[in-house]
mmCIF file of C-alpha atoms and ligand atoms in Angstrom:
data_model
loop_
_atom_site.group_PDB
_atom_site.id
_atom_site.type_symbol
_atom_site.label_atom_id
_atom_site.label_comp_id
_atom_site.label_asym_id
_atom_site.label_seq_id
_atom_site.Cartn_x
_atom_site.Cartn_y
_atom_site.Cartn_z
ATOM 1 C CA LEU A 1 -46.060 35.036 -21.805
ATOM 2 C CA PRO A 2 -42.956 34.361 -24.329
ATOM 3 C CA SER A 3 -41.155 31.552 -23.166
ATOM 4 C CA HIS A 4 -37.589 33.667 -23.507
ATOM 5 C CA ILE A 5 -37.329 36.643 -21.154
ATOM 6 C CA GLY A 6 -34.287 38.651 -20.056
ATOM 7 C CA PHE A 7 -33.116 40.036 -16.936
ATOM 8 C CA ILE A 8 -30.097 42.648 -16.577
ATOM 9 C CA GLY A 9 -28.659 43.346 -13.077
ATOM 10 C CA LEU A 10 -28.906 41.245 -10.301
ATOM 11 C CA GLY A 11 -28.270 43.543 -7.460
ATOM 12 C CA ASN A 12 -30.219 44.056 -3.811
ATOM 13 C CA MET A 13 -33.742 44.707 -5.843
ATOM 14 C CA GLY A 14 -32.552 42.712 -9.119
ATOM 15 C CA PHE A 15 -31.516 39.453 -7.542
ATOM 16 C CA PRO A 16 -35.038 38.697 -5.810
ATOM 17 C CA MET A 17 -37.188 40.101 -8.901
ATOM 18 C CA PHE A 18 -34.929 37.779 -11.065
ATOM 19 C CA SER A 19 -35.729 34.927 -8.522
ATOM 20 C CA ASN A 20 -39.716 35.567 -8.453
ATOM 21 C CA LEU A 21 -39.652 35.791 -12.108
ATOM 22 C CA SER A 22 -37.564 32.571 -12.665
ATOM 23 C CA SER A 23 -39.213 30.618 -10.036
ATOM 24 C CA LYS A 24 -43.006 31.909 -11.381
ATOM 25 C CA ILE A 25 -42.562 31.166 -15.175
ATOM 26 C CA PRO A 26 -43.063 27.545 -16.556
ATOM 27 C CA ALA A 27 -40.050 24.917 -16.758
ATOM 28 C CA THR A 28 -40.208 25.267 -20.024
ATOM 29 C CA SER A 29 -39.214 28.740 -20.395
ATOM 30 C CA THR A 30 -35.891 29.961 -20.166
ATOM 31 C CA VAL A 31 -34.383 33.453 -18.251
ATOM 32 C CA HIS A 32 -31.561 34.740 -20.135
ATOM 33 C CA PHE A 33 -29.579 37.007 -17.558
ATOM 34 C CA TYR A 34 -26.310 39.116 -17.080
ATOM 35 C CA ASP A 35 -24.570 41.227 -14.671
ATOM 36 C CA VAL A 36 -21.279 42.847 -14.859
ATOM 37 C CA VAL A 37 -20.072 41.150 -11.790
ATOM 38 C CA PRO A 38 -19.429 37.736 -11.961
ATOM 39 C CA GLU A 39 -20.522 36.906 -8.591
ATOM 40 C CA SER A 40 -23.664 38.106 -9.272
ATOM 41 C CA ILE A 41 -24.060 35.924 -12.084
ATOM 42 C CA GLN A 42 -23.004 32.981 -10.036
ATOM 43 C CA ARG A 43 -25.481 34.046 -7.436
ATOM 44 C CA GLY A 44 -28.168 33.954 -10.015
ATOM 45 C CA LEU A 45 -27.187 30.903 -11.134
ATOM 46 C CA LYS A 46 -27.170 29.223 -7.793
ATOM 47 C CA GLU A 47 -29.510 30.593 -5.111
ATOM 48 C CA SER A 48 -32.478 31.812 -7.119
ATOM 49 C CA GLY A 49 -34.629 28.602 -6.754
ATOM 50 C CA ALA A 50 -35.534 28.706 -10.407
ATOM 51 C CA VAL A 51 -38.096 26.439 -12.034
ATOM 52 C CA ALA A 52 -37.129 27.981 -15.548
ATOM 53 C CA GLN A 53 -34.082 27.429 -17.379
ATOM 54 C CA LEU A 54 -31.374 29.604 -16.547
ATOM 55 C CA ASP A 55 -28.921 31.084 -19.277
ATOM 56 C CA PRO A 56 -26.101 33.217 -17.930
ATOM 57 C CA CYS A 57 -24.806 35.542 -20.838
ATOM 58 C CA SER A 58 -22.188 37.303 -21.479
ATOM 59 C CA SER A 59 -23.709 40.870 -22.295
ATOM 60 C CA ALA A 60 -26.622 42.795 -22.451
ATOM 61 C CA ARG A 61 -26.484 42.385 -26.078
ATOM 62 C CA GLU A 62 -26.806 38.727 -25.997
ATOM 63 C CA VAL A 63 -29.791 39.158 -23.351
ATOM 64 C CA ALA A 64 -31.576 40.975 -25.749
ATOM 65 C CA GLU A 65 -30.741 38.673 -28.860
ATOM 66 C CA LYS A 66 -32.057 35.699 -26.850
ATOM 67 C CA SER A 67 -35.041 37.183 -25.261
ATOM 68 C CA GLU A 68 -38.729 38.709 -26.385
ATOM 69 C CA MET A 69 -39.228 40.697 -23.279
ATOM 70 C CA LEU A 70 -36.436 41.987 -20.833
ATOM 71 C CA VAL A 71 -36.145 43.971 -17.812
ATOM 72 C CA SER A 72 -33.006 45.935 -16.383
ATOM 73 C CA MET A 73 -32.395 46.846 -13.014
ATOM 74 C CA VAL A 74 -29.182 48.793 -12.555
ATOM 75 C CA PRO A 75 -27.941 51.691 -10.484
ATOM 76 C CA GLU A 76 -27.865 55.218 -12.440
ATOM 77 C CA GLY A 77 -28.433 56.786 -15.963
ATOM 78 C CA LYS A 78 -24.702 56.018 -16.912
ATOM 79 C CA HIS A 79 -25.255 52.202 -16.087
ATOM 80 C CA VAL A 80 -28.779 52.399 -18.236
ATOM 81 C CA SER A 81 -26.895 53.921 -21.045
ATOM 82 C CA ALA A 82 -24.033 51.171 -21.079
ATOM 83 C CA VAL A 83 -26.908 48.540 -20.744
ATOM 84 C CA TYR A 84 -28.477 49.925 -23.812
ATOM 85 C CA LEU A 85 -26.344 52.136 -25.881
ATOM 86 C CA ASP A 86 -22.760 50.654 -25.636
ATOM 87 C CA PRO A 87 -21.999 50.171 -29.294
ATOM 88 C CA LYS A 88 -20.387 46.559 -28.690
ATOM 89 C CA ASP A 89 -22.377 45.140 -25.743
ATOM 90 C CA GLY A 90 -25.656 47.125 -25.240
ATOM 91 C CA VAL A 91 -29.166 45.828 -26.223
ATOM 92 C CA LEU A 92 -29.583 48.156 -29.040
ATOM 93 C CA GLY A 93 -26.575 46.590 -30.626
ATOM 94 C CA ALA A 94 -28.608 43.553 -31.150
ATOM 95 C CA THR A 95 -29.451 42.492 -34.900
ATOM 96 C CA ASP A 96 -33.320 42.466 -34.797
ATOM 97 C CA LEU A 97 -35.352 43.351 -31.942
ATOM 98 C CA SER A 98 -38.622 43.438 -33.883
ATOM 99 C CA GLY A 99 -41.712 43.223 -31.575
ATOM 100 C CA LYS A 100 -39.439 43.029 -28.417
ATOM 101 C CA ILE A 101 -40.210 44.890 -25.344
ATOM 102 C CA LEU A 102 -37.537 46.589 -23.254
ATOM 103 C CA ILE A 103 -38.322 47.497 -19.620
ATOM 104 C CA ASP A 104 -35.892 49.466 -17.545
ATOM 105 C CA SER A 105 -37.151 49.534 -13.710
ATOM 106 C CA SER A 106 -33.905 51.427 -12.558
ATOM 107 C CA THR A 107 -34.398 54.623 -11.017
ATOM 108 C CA ILE A 108 -32.623 57.009 -13.165
ATOM 109 C CA ASP A 109 -32.856 60.845 -14.645
ATOM 110 C CA THR A 110 -35.519 60.938 -17.271
ATOM 111 C CA ALA A 111 -33.203 62.377 -19.950
ATOM 112 C CA THR A 112 -31.302 59.504 -20.152
ATOM 113 C CA SER A 113 -34.667 57.133 -20.200
ATOM 114 C CA LEU A 114 -36.076 59.447 -22.823
ATOM 115 C CA GLN A 115 -33.239 59.143 -24.763
ATOM 116 C CA VAL A 116 -33.124 55.382 -24.640
ATOM 117 C CA GLY A 117 -36.635 55.404 -25.575
ATOM 118 C CA GLU A 118 -35.930 57.622 -28.550
ATOM 119 C CA GLU A 119 -32.704 55.909 -29.651
ATOM 120 C CA THR A 120 -34.966 52.192 -29.607
ATOM 121 C CA ALA A 121 -37.808 54.125 -31.667
ATOM 122 C CA LYS A 122 -34.805 55.136 -34.242
ATOM 123 C CA ARG A 123 -32.957 51.916 -34.487
ATOM 124 C CA HIS A 124 -35.393 49.359 -33.820
ATOM 125 C CA PRO A 125 -38.999 50.851 -35.044
ATOM 126 C CA ARG A 126 -40.633 47.762 -34.021
ATOM 127 C CA ALA A 127 -39.359 47.273 -30.572
ATOM 128 C CA HIS A 128 -40.777 49.056 -27.726
ATOM 129 C CA PHE A 129 -38.929 50.548 -24.712
ATOM 130 C CA PHE A 130 -40.695 51.385 -21.128
ATOM 131 C CA ASP A 131 -39.549 53.122 -18.013
ATOM 132 C CA ALA A 132 -41.017 50.782 -15.377
ATOM 133 C CA PRO A 133 -39.547 52.022 -11.766
ATOM 134 C CA VAL A 134 -40.436 50.186 -8.828
ATOM 135 C CA SER A 135 -41.409 50.937 -4.944
ATOM 136 C CA GLY A 136 -41.386 48.642 -2.082
ATOM 137 C CA GLY A 137 -37.654 47.859 -0.772
ATOM 138 C CA THR A 138 -35.966 44.986 -1.009
ATOM 139 C CA ALA A 139 -38.164 43.447 1.272
ATOM 140 C CA GLY A 140 -41.240 43.801 -1.160
ATOM 141 C CA ALA A 141 -38.944 42.466 -3.792
ATOM 142 C CA LYS A 142 -38.359 39.340 -2.079
ATOM 143 C CA LYS A 143 -42.254 39.050 -1.230
ATOM 144 C CA GLY A 144 -42.721 39.923 -5.013
ATOM 145 C CA SER A 145 -45.077 42.609 -3.595
ATOM 146 C CA ILE A 146 -43.510 45.762 -5.245
ATOM 147 C CA THR A 147 -45.324 48.569 -6.915
ATOM 148 C CA PHE A 148 -44.349 49.376 -10.808
ATOM 149 C CA MET A 149 -44.850 52.763 -12.005
ATOM 150 C CA ILE A 150 -45.145 52.452 -16.045
ATOM 151 C CA GLY A 151 -44.468 55.275 -18.157
ATOM 152 C CA CYS A 152 -47.122 54.444 -20.417
ATOM 153 C CA ALA A 153 -50.836 55.386 -21.079
ATOM 154 C CA GLU A 154 -53.673 53.059 -20.110
ATOM 155 C CA SER A 155 -54.776 52.645 -23.696
ATOM 156 C CA ASP A 156 -51.198 50.985 -24.390
ATOM 157 C CA PRO A 157 -51.562 48.330 -26.660
ATOM 158 C CA HIS A 158 -48.613 46.305 -24.686
ATOM 159 C CA LEU A 159 -50.272 47.044 -21.326
ATOM 160 C CA PRO A 160 -51.815 43.308 -21.077
ATOM 161 C CA ILE A 161 -48.295 41.902 -21.766
ATOM 162 C CA LEU A 162 -46.515 44.351 -19.543
ATOM 163 C CA LYS A 163 -49.017 43.642 -16.487
ATOM 164 C CA LEU A 164 -48.665 39.888 -17.031
ATOM 165 C CA LEU A 165 -44.745 40.084 -16.740
ATOM 166 C CA LEU A 166 -44.611 42.657 -13.929
ATOM 167 C CA SER A 167 -47.074 40.933 -11.813
ATOM 168 C CA LEU A 168 -44.715 38.252 -11.485
ATOM 169 C CA MET A 169 -42.529 40.447 -9.394
ATOM 170 C CA GLY A 170 -45.089 42.931 -8.093
ATOM 171 C CA HIS A 171 -48.775 43.343 -7.000
ATOM 172 C CA ASN A 172 -49.598 46.771 -7.899
ATOM 173 C CA ILE A 173 -48.857 47.934 -11.437
ATOM 174 C CA TYR A 174 -49.696 51.628 -12.380
ATOM 175 C CA THR A 175 -49.569 53.559 -15.649
ATOM 176 C CA CYS A 176 -48.243 56.855 -15.326
ATOM 177 C CA GLY A 177 -49.421 58.523 -18.663
ATOM 178 C CA GLY A 178 -46.334 58.386 -20.942
ATOM 179 C CA PRO A 179 -42.636 58.037 -21.662
ATOM 180 C CA SER A 180 -40.513 58.972 -18.671
ATOM 181 C CA LEU A 181 -43.867 59.535 -16.114
ATOM 182 C CA GLY A 182 -43.097 56.353 -14.361
ATOM 183 C CA LEU A 183 -39.992 57.858 -13.004
ATOM 184 C CA THR A 184 -41.686 61.324 -12.221
ATOM 185 C CA ALA A 185 -44.007 59.042 -9.668
ATOM 186 C CA LYS A 186 -41.018 57.494 -8.620
ATOM 187 C CA PHE A 187 -39.444 60.679 -7.824
ATOM 188 C CA CYS A 188 -42.292 62.058 -5.900
ATOM 189 C CA ASN A 189 -42.573 58.749 -3.871
ATOM 190 C CA ASN A 190 -38.755 58.490 -3.063
ATOM 191 C CA TYR A 191 -38.573 62.238 -2.175
ATOM 192 C CA LEU A 192 -41.366 61.702 0.091
ATOM 193 C CA SER A 193 -40.570 58.558 1.727
ATOM 194 C CA SER A 194 -36.749 59.733 2.477
ATOM 195 C CA SER A 195 -38.281 62.998 3.736
ATOM 196 C CA ILE A 196 -40.495 61.232 6.046
ATOM 197 C CA THR A 197 -37.611 58.900 7.217
ATOM 198 C CA LEU A 198 -35.601 61.789 8.205
ATOM 199 C CA LEU A 199 -38.382 63.182 10.015
ATOM 200 C CA ASN A 200 -39.319 60.189 11.783
ATOM 201 C CA ALA A 201 -35.384 60.068 12.796
ATOM 202 C CA GLU A 202 -35.557 63.605 14.174
ATOM 203 C CA MET A 203 -38.717 63.048 16.274
ATOM 204 C CA PHE A 204 -38.263 59.678 17.630
ATOM 205 C CA ASN A 205 -34.563 60.473 18.410
ATOM 206 C CA PHE A 206 -36.201 63.496 20.399
ATOM 207 C CA ALA A 207 -38.953 61.385 22.108
ATOM 208 C CA ILE A 208 -36.400 58.767 23.569
ATOM 209 C CA LYS A 209 -33.892 61.364 24.561
ATOM 210 C CA SER A 210 -36.820 62.880 26.529
ATOM 211 C CA GLY A 211 -37.315 59.501 28.232
ATOM 212 C CA MET A 212 -40.491 58.412 26.322
ATOM 213 C CA ASP A 213 -40.336 54.786 25.163
ATOM 214 C CA PRO A 214 -40.556 55.133 21.402
ATOM 215 C CA ARG A 215 -43.172 52.407 21.240
ATOM 216 C CA ILE A 216 -45.713 54.558 22.821
ATOM 217 C CA LEU A 217 -44.720 57.200 19.977
ATOM 218 C CA GLN A 218 -44.967 54.487 17.491
ATOM 219 C CA ASP A 219 -48.696 53.393 18.525
ATOM 220 C CA ILE A 220 -49.717 57.054 18.875
ATOM 221 C CA LEU A 221 -48.802 57.498 15.391
ATOM 222 C CA LYS A 222 -51.297 55.285 14.357
ATOM 223 C CA THR A 223 -54.161 57.330 14.913
ATOM 224 C CA THR A 224 -53.001 61.133 14.948
ATOM 225 C CA THR A 225 -52.231 63.354 12.336
ATOM 226 C CA GLY A 226 -48.603 62.482 12.087
ATOM 227 C CA CYS A 227 -49.194 59.258 11.119
ATOM 228 C CA ASN A 228 -47.206 57.849 8.434
ATOM 229 C CA ARG A 229 -46.736 53.934 7.404
ATOM 230 C CA ASN A 230 -42.990 54.375 7.473
ATOM 231 C CA ALA A 231 -43.139 54.816 11.579
ATOM 232 C CA GLN A 232 -44.619 51.799 11.406
ATOM 233 C CA TRP A 233 -42.892 49.261 8.922
ATOM 234 C CA ALA A 234 -39.736 51.067 8.276
ATOM 235 C CA ASN A 235 -39.193 52.595 11.575
ATOM 236 C CA PRO A 236 -35.364 53.995 11.613
ATOM 237 C CA VAL A 237 -34.965 53.396 15.365
ATOM 238 C CA PRO A 238 -33.788 49.723 15.877
ATOM 239 C CA GLY A 239 -36.119 47.029 16.984
ATOM 240 C CA LEU A 240 -39.712 48.981 16.374
ATOM 241 C CA SER A 241 -40.141 47.562 12.752
ATOM 242 C CA PRO A 242 -38.659 43.934 13.053
ATOM 243 C CA ASP A 243 -38.650 43.337 9.373
ATOM 244 C CA ALA A 244 -36.784 46.876 8.482
ATOM 245 C CA PRO A 245 -33.081 47.219 7.702
ATOM 246 C CA SER A 246 -32.619 49.551 11.044
ATOM 247 C CA SER A 247 -33.408 46.154 12.900
ATOM 248 C CA LYS A 248 -31.032 44.200 10.872
ATOM 249 C CA ASN A 249 -27.696 46.669 11.738
ATOM 250 C CA TYR A 250 -28.868 48.910 8.616
ATOM 251 C CA ALA A 251 -27.929 46.208 6.017
ATOM 252 C CA PRO A 252 -29.192 47.324 2.779
ATOM 253 C CA GLY A 253 -32.049 47.598 1.775
ATOM 254 C CA PHE A 254 -31.997 51.000 -0.178
ATOM 255 C CA LYS A 255 -28.534 52.321 0.585
ATOM 256 C CA ILE A 256 -27.855 55.651 1.638
ATOM 257 C CA GLU A 257 -25.916 56.832 -1.266
ATOM 258 C CA TYR A 258 -29.229 55.965 -3.652
ATOM 259 C CA VAL A 259 -31.006 58.880 -1.509
ATOM 260 C CA LYS A 260 -28.635 61.024 -2.511
ATOM 261 C CA LYS A 261 -29.121 60.290 -6.217
ATOM 262 C CA ASP A 262 -32.962 60.089 -5.850
ATOM 263 C CA ILE A 263 -33.461 63.361 -4.300
ATOM 264 C CA GLY A 264 -30.955 65.048 -6.318
ATOM 265 C CA LEU A 265 -32.865 63.350 -9.601
ATOM 266 C CA ALA A 266 -35.928 64.625 -8.007
ATOM 267 C CA ILE A 267 -34.866 68.012 -7.006
ATOM 268 C CA ALA A 268 -33.815 68.386 -10.966
ATOM 269 C CA ALA A 269 -36.802 67.438 -12.412
ATOM 270 C CA CYS A 270 -38.910 69.941 -10.265
ATOM 271 C CA GLU A 271 -36.360 72.692 -11.358
ATOM 272 C CA ARG A 272 -36.976 71.466 -15.010
ATOM 273 C CA VAL A 273 -40.708 72.107 -14.669
ATOM 274 C CA GLY A 274 -40.223 75.274 -12.139
ATOM 275 C CA ALA A 275 -41.839 73.343 -9.104
ATOM 276 C CA LYS A 276 -40.763 75.185 -6.033
ATOM 277 C CA LEU A 277 -39.424 72.842 -3.171
ATOM 278 C CA ALA A 278 -38.706 74.336 0.348
ATOM 279 C CA LEU A 279 -37.229 71.168 2.048
ATOM 280 C CA GLY A 280 -35.418 69.073 -0.885
ATOM 281 C CA PRO A 281 -32.249 70.840 -0.708
ATOM 282 C CA THR A 282 -31.817 70.612 3.168
ATOM 283 C CA THR A 283 -32.956 67.086 3.039
ATOM 284 C CA TRP A 284 -30.471 66.353 0.199
ATOM 285 C CA ASN A 285 -27.651 67.920 2.264
ATOM 286 C CA THR A 286 -28.686 66.050 5.414
ATOM 287 C CA TYR A 287 -28.411 62.442 3.436
ATOM 288 C CA VAL A 288 -25.037 63.554 1.544
ATOM 289 C CA GLU A 289 -23.296 64.311 5.028
ATOM 290 C CA ALA A 290 -24.411 61.329 6.388
ATOM 291 C CA GLY A 291 -23.553 59.195 3.696
ATOM 292 C CA GLN A 292 -19.548 60.324 4.227
ATOM 293 C CA ASP A 293 -19.795 59.508 7.634
ATOM 294 C CA ASP A 294 -18.377 55.952 8.735
ATOM 295 C CA ARG A 295 -21.022 54.841 10.452
ATOM 296 C CA CYS A 296 -23.387 55.376 7.855
ATOM 297 C CA ALA A 297 -21.696 54.875 4.745
ATOM 298 C CA GLY A 298 -22.697 51.913 2.576
ATOM 299 C CA LYS A 299 -25.541 50.927 5.069
ATOM 300 C CA ASP A 300 -29.318 51.207 4.387
ATOM 301 C CA SER A 301 -30.838 54.787 4.287
ATOM 302 C CA LYS A 302 -32.330 54.341 7.652
ATOM 303 C CA VAL A 303 -29.371 54.844 9.056
ATOM 304 C CA ILE A 304 -29.999 58.739 9.007
ATOM 305 C CA TYR A 305 -31.285 58.023 12.444
ATOM 306 C CA ARG A 306 -27.760 57.006 13.622
ATOM 307 C CA TRP A 307 -26.258 60.671 11.877
ATOM 308 C CA ILE A 308 -29.311 62.302 13.405
ATOM 309 C CA GLY A 309 -27.586 60.993 16.984
ATOM 310 C CA GLY A 310 -29.952 58.398 17.910
ATOM 311 C CA ASP A 311 -28.370 54.454 18.132
ATOM 312 C CA GLU A 312 -25.317 55.923 19.901
ATOM 313 C CA GLU A 313 -22.938 52.752 19.842
HETATM 314 P P1 LIG B 1 -27.278 47.508 -6.483
HETATM 315 O O1 LIG B 1 -26.396 48.529 -6.546
HETATM 316 O O2 LIG B 1 -27.581 46.547 -5.373
HETATM 317 O O3 LIG B 1 -27.198 46.538 -7.981
HETATM 318 C C1 LIG B 1 -27.255 46.937 -9.072
HETATM 319 C C2 LIG B 1 -26.409 45.898 -9.972
HETATM 320 O O4 LIG B 1 -26.432 46.489 -11.182
HETATM 321 C C3 LIG B 1 -25.189 45.203 -9.400
HETATM 322 O O5 LIG B 1 -25.301 44.005 -9.698
HETATM 323 C C4 LIG B 1 -24.202 45.614 -10.685
HETATM 324 O O6 LIG B 1 -23.303 44.716 -11.035
HETATM 325 C C5 LIG B 1 -25.380 45.588 -11.829
HETATM 326 N N1 LIG B 1 -24.783 46.449 -12.735
HETATM 327 C C6 LIG B 1 -24.375 47.900 -12.964
HETATM 328 N N2 LIG B 1 -23.988 48.176 -14.101
HETATM 329 C C7 LIG B 1 -24.313 47.276 -15.105
HETATM 330 C C8 LIG B 1 -24.296 46.927 -16.506
HETATM 331 N N3 LIG B 1 -23.810 47.940 -17.065
HETATM 332 N N4 LIG B 1 -24.843 45.649 -16.714
HETATM 333 C C9 LIG B 1 -25.410 44.757 -16.002
HETATM 334 N N5 LIG B 1 -25.455 44.965 -14.807
HETATM 335 C C10 LIG B 1 -24.912 46.104 -14.358
HETATM 336 O O7 LIG B 1 -28.663 48.452 -6.412
HETATM 337 P P2 LIG B 1 -29.946 48.468 -5.945
HETATM 338 O O8 LIG B 1 -30.287 48.567 -5.138
HETATM 339 O O9 LIG B 1 -30.517 46.670 -6.798
HETATM 340 O O10 LIG B 1 -30.781 49.223 -7.395
HETATM 341 C C11 LIG B 1 -31.180 49.252 -8.553
HETATM 342 C C12 LIG B 1 -31.788 50.345 -9.155
HETATM 343 O O11 LIG B 1 -33.212 50.108 -8.372
HETATM 344 C C13 LIG B 1 -31.573 51.870 -8.407
HETATM 345 O O12 LIG B 1 -31.752 52.628 -9.755
HETATM 346 C C14 LIG B 1 -32.388 51.872 -7.391
HETATM 347 O O13 LIG B 1 -32.572 53.657 -7.051
HETATM 348 C C15 LIG B 1 -33.434 51.292 -7.760
HETATM 349 N N6 LIG B 1 -34.081 50.897 -6.360
HETATM 350 C C16 LIG B 1 -33.702 50.237 -5.508
HETATM 351 C C17 LIG B 1 -34.526 50.016 -4.448
HETATM 352 C C18 LIG B 1 -33.782 49.447 -3.313
HETATM 353 O O14 LIG B 1 -34.565 49.390 -2.061
HETATM 354 N N7 LIG B 1 -32.574 48.803 -3.322
HETATM 355 C C19 LIG B 1 -36.030 50.011 -4.238
HETATM 356 C C20 LIG B 1 -36.464 50.907 -5.546
HETATM 357 C C21 LIG B 1 -35.848 50.882 -6.555
#
């Protein structure tokens, strides 16, 4: 691996990814990092358990100037645009990005990702931009076990170095075929996981209200046709999955507001290619309404169970 690596965006996912990265590369390497929020930079400096040298930077552009490879992990397309395209402080404003590898792991719209890729190719023909969104939640990010879905072909010559870097933060690395297809895979995943969470919330609530011990249902769902992993390790009912946000007063985790974003992205992407959806709009509306409820706003998406009527305080 190169000895100068960059990281931009140290939030709920970014901070543990940054911590894994900076504690697994050699002490002679440097991680150059940036977040718009000064407290996040301080946290990065003080709490990451880094082995490598840490260099807090004052812009995304400075990170890009100093790093040979970088990863960005920010909320939405507009933030990715700011990180890469801002005329003064953006990554692409760096004077020379020759041979550098830029990886965006945020879950954003494909149009913005493709635009950043095209601008990179136009302004820095010898730099390489990849979409590589992740799945596995904050628990997976802490353990370093997240899955990366890279928007590139299996034959891409940069794959070995991408794998070397990303394997410091995750266990499973998939190539999805070409630019923005990592995001397509991510939309499929999040549409499924958020829909399954809602379905689990409905049926566990029903079972509990009917007088059934939810642990029995959880056990049954290990072997029956309704079986799903979320019912086991990310159950929305408090106490059923000890490591899940539902057992930690729904502390995020994956904020409920991001479900609105991700299902919205999936619906828009399906519309673009004419893929019909029956449940999407209902699921989206349900999460949007729940996100506006005081008991749910700002909490982990599993709090949908509270909105459905379970976990009554
Ligand atoms: P978050 O809101 O906790 O963190 C985002 C971070 O980006 C914050 O620290 C913020 O200050 C920083 N940021 C925003 N704009 C910036 C800019 N212009 N320059 C530098 N830093 C900037 O969000 P998160 O939960 O870490 O999610 C980040 C992305 O990862 C989102 O796209 C999300 O959908 C995706 N994701 C999240 C999870 C999860 O479980 N939280 C799982 C998989 C994917």
